[in-house]
Amino acid sequence: EPEVTQTPSHQVTQMGQEVILRCVPISNHLYFYWYRQILGQKVEFLVSFYNNEISEKSEIFDDQFSVERPDGSNFTLKIRSTKLEDSAMYFCASSGTGFGEKLFFGSGTQLSVL
Amino acid sequence: DQQVKQNSPSLSVQEGRISILNCDYTNSMFDYFLWYKKYPAEGPTFLISISSIKDKNEDGRFTVFLNKSAKHLSLHIVPSQPGDSAVYFCAASALGSGTYKYIFGTGTRLKVLA
């Protein structure tokens, strides 16, 4: 079965550093998402991406965050200057047509900001 | 702003019995709902969905019921198996409003006792 892959599985960084989280969505999918889960809390929507642009973003997704689909297969989330509160599990997801489609999630990147 | 709530953080059920996981929502614009299962260190895995035009959807051991007037949905698993032990999330979206993002609940940890 096709799957969403995320790298790395764990990322440790110092506060103030930039991190890039990488995702390879399912190849024929058109809609891409980033979600995150702080330990013990709910899975929170960050951003959705379609047709090479952001379609929606949450209030969490401020100017420190950006997304890119640089080469037609990868989908990246960049955090420009990490804060302690950015420590979370970050999940990439993709869906086919978007409307009424289930999201396929990757296994996540655990980001620890020290 | 907790638009999707799962008020039971945990549930224990004997193997072979029915597990009932509940989810409440506040946004009357939500028209599509998903249930996901999540094991530790893995991404959420899709289980079953329901559109607001239905009040029930069944897939094998899993049945989802939707009560629109009460803004409540439930996931029934019968018979429950030890492998069902995981965290279960409900998610909702207002697809008819042109959004593709899903709002997740806080999750319910199900433990099926052998």
PDB file of C-alpha atoms in Angstrom:
ATOM      1  CA  GLU A   1       0.000   0.000   0.000  1.00  0.00           C
ATOM      2  CA  PRO A   2       1.389   3.468  -0.811  1.00  0.00           C
ATOM      3  CA  GLU A   3       2.519   5.462   2.171  1.00  0.00           C
ATOM      4  CA  VAL A   4       3.628   8.889   3.255  1.00  0.00           C
ATOM      5  CA  THR A   5       7.254   8.918   4.369  1.00  0.00           C
ATOM      6  CA  GLN A   6       8.828  11.435   6.708  1.00  0.00           C
ATOM      7  CA  THR A   7      12.441  12.147   7.541  1.00  0.00           C
ATOM      8  CA  PRO A   8      14.067  12.350   9.964  1.00  0.00           C
ATOM      9  CA  SER A   9      12.144  10.370  12.565  1.00  0.00           C
ATOM     10  CA  HIS A  10      13.811  12.396  15.334  1.00  0.00           C
ATOM     11  CA  GLN A  11      15.334  15.857  15.219  1.00  0.00           C
ATOM     12  CA  VAL A  12      17.053  17.579  18.118  1.00  0.00           C
ATOM     13  CA  THR A  13      17.918  21.240  17.755  1.00  0.00           C
ATOM     14  CA  GLN A  14      18.942  24.233  19.787  1.00  0.00           C
ATOM     15  CA  MET A  15      16.504  27.058  20.384  1.00  0.00           C
ATOM     16  CA  GLY A  16      16.828  29.685  17.660  1.00  0.00           C
ATOM     17  CA  GLN A  17      18.084  27.255  15.032  1.00  0.00           C
ATOM     18  CA  GLU A  18      16.320  26.538  11.751  1.00  0.00           C
ATOM     19  CA  VAL A  19      14.925  23.082  11.057  1.00  0.00           C
ATOM     20  CA  ILE A  20      13.511  21.523   7.926  1.00  0.00           C
ATOM     21  CA  LEU A  21      11.191  18.557   8.214  1.00  0.00           C
ATOM     22  CA  ARG A  22      10.794  16.497   5.086  1.00  0.00           C
ATOM     23  CA  CYS A  23       7.923  14.488   3.698  1.00  0.00           C
ATOM     24  CA  VAL A  24       7.281  12.484   0.565  1.00  0.00           C
ATOM     25  CA  PRO A  25       3.505  12.334   0.054  1.00  0.00           C
ATOM     26  CA  ILE A  26       1.748   9.595  -1.890  1.00  0.00           C
ATOM     27  CA  SER A  27       2.659  10.168  -5.516  1.00  0.00           C
ATOM     28  CA  ASN A  28      -0.738  10.863  -7.104  1.00  0.00           C
ATOM     29  CA  HIS A  29      -2.081  12.928  -4.212  1.00  0.00           C
ATOM     30  CA  LEU A  30      -2.840  16.587  -4.670  1.00  0.00           C
ATOM     31  CA  TYR A  31      -3.470  17.921  -1.155  1.00  0.00           C
ATOM     32  CA  PHE A  32      -0.786  18.114   1.483  1.00  0.00           C
ATOM     33  CA  TYR A  33      -0.933  18.941   5.158  1.00  0.00           C
ATOM     34  CA  TRP A  34       1.175  19.412   8.225  1.00  0.00           C
ATOM     35  CA  TYR A  35      -0.224  18.631  11.649  1.00  0.00           C
ATOM     36  CA  ARG A  36       1.520  18.479  14.996  1.00  0.00           C
ATOM     37  CA  GLN A  37       0.897  16.841  18.342  1.00  0.00           C
ATOM     38  CA  ILE A  38       2.423  18.175  21.524  1.00  0.00           C
ATOM     39  CA  LEU A  39       2.903  15.315  23.988  1.00  0.00           C
ATOM     40  CA  GLY A  40      -0.428  14.211  25.453  1.00  0.00           C
ATOM     41  CA  GLN A  41      -2.450  16.776  23.543  1.00  0.00           C
ATOM     42  CA  LYS A  42      -4.619  16.714  20.453  1.00  0.00           C
ATOM     43  CA  VAL A  43      -3.431  16.553  16.870  1.00  0.00           C
ATOM     44  CA  GLU A  44      -3.416  20.188  15.677  1.00  0.00           C
ATOM     45  CA  PHE A  45      -3.779  21.445  12.113  1.00  0.00           C
ATOM     46  CA  LEU A  46      -0.939  23.675  10.922  1.00  0.00           C
ATOM     47  CA  VAL A  47      -1.300  24.156   7.181  1.00  0.00           C
ATOM     48  CA  SER A  48      -2.775  22.749   3.982  1.00  0.00           C
ATOM     49  CA  PHE A  49      -1.203  23.065   0.559  1.00  0.00           C
ATOM     50  CA  TYR A  50      -2.668  22.627  -2.895  1.00  0.00           C
ATOM     51  CA  ASN A  51      -1.579  23.607  -6.372  1.00  0.00           C
ATOM     52  CA  ASN A  52       1.749  24.933  -5.108  1.00  0.00           C
ATOM     53  CA  GLU A  53       0.304  27.327  -2.601  1.00  0.00           C
ATOM     54  CA  ILE A  54      -1.020  27.422   0.918  1.00  0.00           C
ATOM     55  CA  SER A  55      -4.789  26.936   0.945  1.00  0.00           C
ATOM     56  CA  GLU A  56      -5.318  27.279   4.691  1.00  0.00           C
ATOM     57  CA  LYS A  57      -3.238  27.832   7.789  1.00  0.00           C
ATOM     58  CA  SER A  58      -3.897  27.949  11.501  1.00  0.00           C
ATOM     59  CA  GLU A  59      -2.925  30.672  13.951  1.00  0.00           C
ATOM     60  CA  ILE A  60      -0.022  28.456  15.020  1.00  0.00           C
ATOM     61  CA  PHE A  61       1.474  28.768  11.528  1.00  0.00           C
ATOM     62  CA  ASP A  62       3.051  32.190  11.963  1.00  0.00           C
ATOM     63  CA  ASP A  63       5.899  33.870  10.081  1.00  0.00           C
ATOM     64  CA  GLN A  64       8.397  31.436  11.579  1.00  0.00           C
ATOM     65  CA  PHE A  65       6.860  28.611   9.576  1.00  0.00           C
ATOM     66  CA  SER A  66       6.950  28.003   5.850  1.00  0.00           C
ATOM     67  CA  VAL A  67       6.159  25.121   3.516  1.00  0.00           C
ATOM     68  CA  GLU A  68       7.488  24.249   0.128  1.00  0.00           C
ATOM     69  CA  ARG A  69       7.129  21.609  -2.540  1.00  0.00           C
ATOM     70  CA  PRO A  70      10.505  22.109  -4.154  1.00  0.00           C
ATOM     71  CA  ASP A  71      10.628  19.326  -6.713  1.00  0.00           C
ATOM     72  CA  GLY A  72       7.206  17.767  -7.247  1.00  0.00           C
ATOM     73  CA  SER A  73       7.776  14.924  -4.828  1.00  0.00           C
ATOM     74  CA  ASN A  74       9.008  16.375  -1.523  1.00  0.00           C
ATOM     75  CA  PHE A  75       6.945  18.547   0.788  1.00  0.00           C
ATOM     76  CA  THR A  76       8.868  20.386   3.483  1.00  0.00           C
ATOM     77  CA  LEU A  77       8.071  22.307   6.634  1.00  0.00           C
ATOM     78  CA  LYS A  78      10.638  24.864   7.716  1.00  0.00           C
ATOM     79  CA  ILE A  79      10.746  26.459  11.139  1.00  0.00           C
ATOM     80  CA  ARG A  80      13.004  29.470  10.837  1.00  0.00           C
ATOM     81  CA  SER A  81      13.924  30.099  14.474  1.00  0.00           C
ATOM     82  CA  THR A  82      12.786  27.311  16.759  1.00  0.00           C
ATOM     83  CA  LYS A  83      11.317  27.923  20.194  1.00  0.00           C
ATOM     84  CA  LEU A  84      11.014  25.524  23.112  1.00  0.00           C
ATOM     85  CA  GLU A  85       7.254  25.332  22.544  1.00  0.00           C
ATOM     86  CA  ASP A  86       7.807  24.023  19.006  1.00  0.00           C
ATOM     87  CA  SER A  87       8.796  20.677  20.527  1.00  0.00           C
ATOM     88  CA  ALA A  88       6.207  18.231  19.239  1.00  0.00           C
ATOM     89  CA  MET A  89       5.580  15.331  16.879  1.00  0.00           C
ATOM     90  CA  TYR A  90       5.048  16.743  13.396  1.00  0.00           C
ATOM     91  CA  PHE A  91       2.911  14.735  10.995  1.00  0.00           C
ATOM     92  CA  CYS A  92       2.729  15.153   7.262  1.00  0.00           C
ATOM     93  CA  ALA A  93      -0.436  13.980   5.507  1.00  0.00           C
ATOM     94  CA  SER A  94      -1.746  13.840   1.977  1.00  0.00           C
ATOM     95  CA  SER A  95      -5.039  13.153   0.263  1.00  0.00           C
ATOM     96  CA  GLY A  96      -6.153  12.533  -3.296  1.00  0.00           C
ATOM     97  CA  THR A  97      -8.827  14.901  -4.393  1.00  0.00           C
ATOM     98  CA  GLY A  98      -9.213  16.611  -1.048  1.00  0.00           C
ATOM     99  CA  PHE A  99     -12.975  16.673  -0.821  1.00  0.00           C
ATOM    100  CA  GLY A 100     -14.265  13.924   1.444  1.00  0.00           C
ATOM    101  CA  GLU A 101     -11.007  12.079   1.186  1.00  0.00           C
ATOM    102  CA  LYS A 102      -9.311  10.490   4.111  1.00  0.00           C
ATOM    103  CA  LEU A 103      -5.901  11.784   5.034  1.00  0.00           C
ATOM    104  CA  PHE A 104      -2.944   9.437   4.863  1.00  0.00           C
ATOM    105  CA  PHE A 105      -0.426  10.270   7.577  1.00  0.00           C
ATOM    106  CA  GLY A 106       3.279   9.661   7.798  1.00  0.00           C
ATOM    107  CA  SER A 107       4.819   8.230  10.953  1.00  0.00           C
ATOM    108  CA  GLY A 108       5.962  11.656  12.099  1.00  0.00           C
ATOM    109  CA  THR A 109       9.105  13.561  13.046  1.00  0.00           C
ATOM    110  CA  GLN A 110       9.684  14.053  16.761  1.00  0.00           C
ATOM    111  CA  LEU A 111      11.180  17.533  17.112  1.00  0.00           C
ATOM    112  CA  SER A 112      12.923  18.361  20.378  1.00  0.00           C
ATOM    113  CA  VAL A 113      14.030  21.960  20.894  1.00  0.00           C
ATOM    114  CA  LEU A 114      16.569  22.395  23.696  1.00  0.00           C
TER     115      LEU A 114
ATOM    116  CA  ASP B   1     -11.310  26.544  21.068  1.00  0.00           C
ATOM    117  CA  GLN B   2     -12.253  22.892  21.402  1.00  0.00           C
ATOM    118  CA  GLN B   3     -14.570  22.346  18.461  1.00  0.00           C
ATOM    119  CA  VAL B   4     -14.174  18.571  18.684  1.00  0.00           C
ATOM    120  CA  LYS B   5     -14.175  16.929  22.098  1.00  0.00           C
ATOM    121  CA  GLN B   6     -13.556  13.415  23.262  1.00  0.00           C
ATOM    122  CA  ASN B   7     -14.486  13.588  26.911  1.00  0.00           C
ATOM    123  CA  SER B   8     -13.193  10.159  27.915  1.00  0.00           C
ATOM    124  CA  PRO B   9      -9.392  10.154  27.944  1.00  0.00           C
ATOM    125  CA  SER B  10      -9.314   6.396  28.459  1.00  0.00           C
ATOM    126  CA  LEU B  11     -11.463   3.284  28.230  1.00  0.00           C
ATOM    127  CA  SER B  12     -10.857  -0.336  29.223  1.00  0.00           C
ATOM    128  CA  VAL B  13     -12.879  -3.179  27.715  1.00  0.00           C
ATOM    129  CA  GLN B  14     -12.704  -6.951  27.935  1.00  0.00           C
ATOM    130  CA  GLU B  15     -11.725  -8.826  24.799  1.00  0.00           C
ATOM    131  CA  GLY B  16     -14.805  -9.859  22.825  1.00  0.00           C
ATOM    132  CA  ARG B  17     -17.012  -7.116  24.249  1.00  0.00           C
ATOM    133  CA  ILE B  18     -18.122  -3.921  22.570  1.00  0.00           C
ATOM    134  CA  SER B  19     -15.999  -0.751  22.745  1.00  0.00           C
ATOM    135  CA  ILE B  20     -17.877   2.527  22.388  1.00  0.00           C
ATOM    136  CA  LEU B  21     -15.858   5.674  21.827  1.00  0.00           C
ATOM    137  CA  ASN B  22     -17.633   9.001  21.868  1.00  0.00           C
ATOM    138  CA  CYS B  23     -17.027  12.346  20.224  1.00  0.00           C
ATOM    139  CA  ASP B  24     -18.901  15.638  20.480  1.00  0.00           C
ATOM    140  CA  TYR B  25     -18.587  18.684  18.277  1.00  0.00           C
ATOM    141  CA  THR B  26     -19.784  22.250  18.477  1.00  0.00           C
ATOM    142  CA  ASN B  27     -19.551  23.527  14.903  1.00  0.00           C
ATOM    143  CA  SER B  28     -22.823  22.870  13.054  1.00  0.00           C
ATOM    144  CA  MET B  29     -20.998  23.407   9.745  1.00  0.00           C
ATOM    145  CA  PHE B  30     -19.072  20.138  10.165  1.00  0.00           C
ATOM    146  CA  ASP B  31     -20.307  17.731   7.526  1.00  0.00           C
ATOM    147  CA  TYR B  32     -17.684  15.003   7.298  1.00  0.00           C
ATOM    148  CA  PHE B  33     -16.147  12.973  10.068  1.00  0.00           C
ATOM    149  CA  LEU B  34     -13.253  10.546  10.267  1.00  0.00           C
ATOM    150  CA  TRP B  35     -12.021   8.156  12.929  1.00  0.00           C
ATOM    151  CA  TYR B  36      -8.326   7.392  13.239  1.00  0.00           C
ATOM    152  CA  LYS B  37      -6.384   4.916  15.330  1.00  0.00           C
ATOM    153  CA  LYS B  38      -2.897   5.728  16.537  1.00  0.00           C
ATOM    154  CA  TYR B  39      -0.226   3.455  17.955  1.00  0.00           C
ATOM    155  CA  PRO B  40       2.784   4.936  19.792  1.00  0.00           C
ATOM    156  CA  ALA B  41       5.514   6.282  17.487  1.00  0.00           C
ATOM    157  CA  GLU B  42       3.289   5.888  14.433  1.00  0.00           C
ATOM    158  CA  GLY B  43       1.089   8.246  12.456  1.00  0.00           C
ATOM    159  CA  PRO B  44      -2.706   8.104  12.709  1.00  0.00           C
ATOM    160  CA  THR B  45      -4.268   5.360  10.599  1.00  0.00           C
ATOM    161  CA  PHE B  46      -7.670   5.859   9.016  1.00  0.00           C
ATOM    162  CA  LEU B  47     -10.466   3.613  10.278  1.00  0.00           C
ATOM    163  CA  ILE B  48     -13.840   4.777   9.035  1.00  0.00           C
ATOM    164  CA  SER B  49     -15.661   7.898   7.872  1.00  0.00           C
ATOM    165  CA  ILE B  50     -19.185   9.249   7.804  1.00  0.00           C
ATOM    166  CA  SER B  51     -20.851  12.037   5.905  1.00  0.00           C
ATOM    167  CA  SER B  52     -23.515  14.198   7.529  1.00  0.00           C
ATOM    168  CA  ILE B  53     -26.089  12.883   5.071  1.00  0.00           C
ATOM    169  CA  LYS B  54     -25.885   9.507   6.811  1.00  0.00           C
ATOM    170  CA  ASP B  55     -26.456   8.447  10.377  1.00  0.00           C
ATOM    171  CA  LYS B  56     -24.529   5.188  10.263  1.00  0.00           C
ATOM    172  CA  ASN B  57     -21.618   3.652   8.429  1.00  0.00           C
ATOM    173  CA  GLU B  58     -20.306   0.164   8.934  1.00  0.00           C
ATOM    174  CA  ASP B  59     -17.041  -1.510   7.971  1.00  0.00           C
ATOM    175  CA  GLY B  60     -16.414  -4.933   9.403  1.00  0.00           C
ATOM    176  CA  ARG B  61     -16.069  -4.692  13.172  1.00  0.00           C
ATOM    177  CA  PHE B  62     -16.283  -0.900  13.094  1.00  0.00           C
ATOM    178  CA  THR B  63     -19.508   1.114  12.989  1.00  0.00           C
ATOM    179  CA  VAL B  64     -19.798   4.863  13.280  1.00  0.00           C
ATOM    180  CA  PHE B  65     -23.049   6.507  14.335  1.00  0.00           C
ATOM    181  CA  LEU B  66     -23.818  10.176  13.801  1.00  0.00           C
ATOM    182  CA  ASN B  67     -26.497  12.126  15.678  1.00  0.00           C
ATOM    183  CA  LYS B  68     -26.551  15.541  14.036  1.00  0.00           C
ATOM    184  CA  SER B  69     -29.122  17.073  16.338  1.00  0.00           C
ATOM    185  CA  ALA B  70     -26.987  16.196  19.366  1.00  0.00           C
ATOM    186  CA  LYS B  71     -23.735  16.967  17.501  1.00  0.00           C
ATOM    187  CA  HIS B  72     -22.444  13.617  18.627  1.00  0.00           C
ATOM    188  CA  LEU B  73     -20.800  10.674  16.982  1.00  0.00           C
ATOM    189  CA  SER B  74     -19.661   7.355  18.316  1.00  0.00           C
ATOM    190  CA  LEU B  75     -17.434   4.546  17.131  1.00  0.00           C
ATOM    191  CA  HIS B  76     -18.435   1.009  18.013  1.00  0.00           C
ATOM    192  CA  ILE B  77     -15.925  -1.806  17.816  1.00  0.00           C
ATOM    193  CA  VAL B  78     -17.342  -5.269  18.165  1.00  0.00           C
ATOM    194  CA  PRO B  79     -15.923  -7.663  19.083  1.00  0.00           C
ATOM    195  CA  SER B  80     -12.977  -5.827  20.621  1.00  0.00           C
ATOM    196  CA  GLN B  81      -9.567  -7.438  20.216  1.00  0.00           C
ATOM    197  CA  PRO B  82      -6.289  -6.832  22.087  1.00  0.00           C
ATOM    198  CA  GLY B  83      -4.789  -5.438  18.854  1.00  0.00           C
ATOM    199  CA  ASP B  84      -7.386  -2.654  19.006  1.00  0.00           C
ATOM    200  CA  SER B  85      -5.553  -1.157  21.993  1.00  0.00           C
ATOM    201  CA  ALA B  86      -4.509   2.288  20.756  1.00  0.00           C
ATOM    202  CA  VAL B  87      -5.474   5.943  20.925  1.00  0.00           C
ATOM    203  CA  TYR B  88      -8.558   6.782  18.858  1.00  0.00           C
ATOM    204  CA  PHE B  89      -9.139  10.234  17.413  1.00  0.00           C
ATOM    205  CA  CYS B  90     -12.246  11.620  15.797  1.00  0.00           C
ATOM    206  CA  ALA B  91     -11.807  14.395  13.262  1.00  0.00           C
ATOM    207  CA  ALA B  92     -14.311  16.717  11.629  1.00  0.00           C
ATOM    208  CA  SER B  93     -14.348  19.007   8.643  1.00  0.00           C
ATOM    209  CA  ALA B  94     -16.729  21.516   7.096  1.00  0.00           C
ATOM    210  CA  LEU B  95     -16.090  20.390   3.526  1.00  0.00           C
ATOM    211  CA  GLY B  96     -19.197  22.123   2.241  1.00  0.00           C
ATOM    212  CA  SER B  97     -17.685  25.426   3.314  1.00  0.00           C
ATOM    213  CA  GLY B  98     -14.734  24.933   1.029  1.00  0.00           C
ATOM    214  CA  THR B  99     -12.223  23.876   3.653  1.00  0.00           C
ATOM    215  CA  TYR B 100     -10.219  20.682   3.527  1.00  0.00           C
ATOM    216  CA  LYS B 101      -8.736  20.831   6.993  1.00  0.00           C
ATOM    217  CA  TYR B 102      -9.794  18.396   9.669  1.00  0.00           C
ATOM    218  CA  ILE B 103     -10.081  19.346  13.323  1.00  0.00           C
ATOM    219  CA  PHE B 104      -9.084  16.532  15.649  1.00  0.00           C
ATOM    220  CA  GLY B 105     -10.326  15.668  19.096  1.00  0.00           C
ATOM    221  CA  THR B 106      -8.028  15.014  22.049  1.00  0.00           C
ATOM    222  CA  GLY B 107      -8.209  11.250  21.675  1.00  0.00           C
ATOM    223  CA  THR B 108      -9.370   8.313  23.780  1.00  0.00           C
ATOM    224  CA  ARG B 109      -6.911   5.631  24.824  1.00  0.00           C
ATOM    225  CA  LEU B 110      -8.568   2.234  24.439  1.00  0.00           C
ATOM    226  CA  LYS B 111      -7.204  -0.755  26.274  1.00  0.00           C
ATOM    227  CA  VAL B 112      -8.637  -4.154  25.391  1.00  0.00           C
ATOM    228  CA  LEU B 113      -7.951  -6.671  28.126  1.00  0.00           C
ATOM    229  CA  ALA B 114      -7.293 -10.281  27.165  1.00  0.00           C
TER     230      ALA B 114
END
